[in-house]
């Protein structure tokens, strides 16, 4: 049986590192699929425990030159904080040591001759003293990363940085040593400032990157922050406050007004309204009474509720939401593979371009000018760092899926977030998706002198013994009218026909035409009215009392208030909307007409829904199937995108690619809109990341870009890509 695990990876410096680890893990026997996310510093692995162990995976990562450990649920934020603190310390030290070198460089130009420069700043040995700790202590991480990469026969950003800064440092060291011959202090050309300032700028870029990475996972932090910290549990007849982690299934707990529900449970006692907006996005509180379910982290508004815990810890709806969002943020969209492939071959190509640049300048453009040729080659190496390319896709996926989660839309993975924007046909299941899924009593017609209240009392008393959904709807409708229901003396369900009961000495029949015919009851006068009700999408039931026709009741599964608006929105997006149902054609068309849906597939059995999806796909359509995730599972799995209407408790429906936490069909258009925005953002990021390199490399090779400017541009490219992705966190639906 296949398992999944997530590893926390340390030591990655760019997308090429992630690509290499991913490649290494995928080569392990027993690993089905490994996805490494550079931004989240995680590796998500699907594997067969019979063929490979987690220890094998960790050893493989370590062999490639990185560190790996099983991802802990807690402490991820601490890891990020430590990383940011370390980057800050290095940056401050590097900036302090580099500043005199920058000052000395500023005094070199004729147009800056007015700047006073202390003589000691121009001394080669003083510059060597400042540059050496920056190069080998602060910059040690680049040498270590480059060594690990080259040892595993690949190259990454560290190789470019180490090559560029080492070339500048060691050339300057050579020139400094030459001053020992005497009298050359003012003739030497030194590039200590180039290597030191480059390292400082790269560290600045990495700090911005780390800060931005922290912000992209803001959605998960927000979700985690929703959890209640304590629960008021009843044990041995006493109310005691305990940490929410100590609540176990079966515990009874009390939720007072204004408090958060600690875990998922079933109301045992009390009535109240509960704010479930954190889960569904709906601002109107939901009424709760005995028998209803409540979800952890929702807020009790008014009454006191006594609840029995049914799901705790990782099983709660909120924990499932967090898990789905984390997996989506850690997954990889197909478009990212383009960036991965480019990153994998990019560094060797850049090194080649740098060598060619040096050769052309040294032998052709400025023969014998070693320092000038070296400067151009360093600029090429530095401007070409593929950091921005590696950040382009994962930061957008994280920001987009996080924003979607805030609106109650859970994408199971980056590939689904990408695919959703291509949808051109949406198939809606009728019951529970277009409609409320809860039939209710809509019409009462008394006949032959029967009093309506008396008719409802007899029918309600007879139907309250039945477990059929339509019978429950009738009994509930009668109770709502405040009519008391006596007990029936006898009750008999007649499958496919209706029921027969005796209430208060009267024989009651409720059901179809066939039931009336079986007992010889004349109902000709009612057939026209019955046909009219059925034409309106209602289920009509005939009633006979003591052998004579007495009237009829009708029950309907009404459409949701927002269904018509949602269908109109989808049509406005140019998407064809189709309704699919197992109901008869007449009822289905009535519901579709009310919702504004033009195309109906009626009388389709659950196993036939998948075949209907396939037909549309064969016709070249990109299909999204929207259903309740249970009887629609085959169709959800077959569709290009399966969307499950979730109520929170069914959040991890396996068959669906997207879970819509709200029952509102507007979430479909919202999901498509967020997918479109995210894909547009990714394309912008990839364009700018590549544009920096495509434009920057020729400018650097032509000698128009000083190495320190190349370093600044490289850092800016990474930061701009991350900031662009973060715009998704402010998307308004």
mmCIF file of C-alpha atoms in Angstrom, residues 395-397 399-400 403 674 677-678 681-682 723-731:
data_model
loop_
_atom_site.group_PDB
_atom_site.id
_atom_site.type_symbol
_atom_site.label_atom_id
_atom_site.label_comp_id
_atom_site.label_asym_id
_atom_site.label_seq_id
_atom_site.Cartn_x
_atom_site.Cartn_y
_atom_site.Cartn_z
ATOM 1 C CA UNK A 395 5.203 31.793 -4.617
ATOM 2 C CA UNK A 396 2.167 32.393 -6.857
ATOM 3 C CA UNK A 397 0.741 28.921 -6.088
ATOM 4 C CA UNK A 399 -0.397 32.994 -2.452
ATOM 5 C CA UNK A 400 -3.249 31.947 -4.805
ATOM 6 C CA UNK A 403 -6.260 33.353 -0.791
ATOM 7 C CA UNK A 674 -8.782 32.773 -8.687
ATOM 8 C CA UNK A 677 -5.622 35.355 -11.663
ATOM 9 C CA UNK A 678 -2.988 32.911 -10.365
ATOM 10 C CA UNK A 681 0.483 36.034 -12.130
ATOM 11 C CA UNK A 682 2.711 32.994 -12.817
ATOM 12 C CA UNK A 723 6.190 40.920 -4.398
ATOM 13 C CA UNK A 724 4.205 40.369 -7.609
ATOM 14 C CA UNK A 725 3.047 36.958 -6.309
ATOM 15 C CA UNK A 726 2.002 38.518 -3.003
ATOM 16 C CA UNK A 727 -0.497 40.718 -4.887
ATOM 17 C CA UNK A 728 -2.671 37.592 -5.083
ATOM 18 C CA UNK A 729 -3.244 37.831 -1.323
ATOM 19 C CA UNK A 730 -5.280 40.974 -1.967
ATOM 20 C CA UNK A 731 -7.471 39.583 -4.780
#
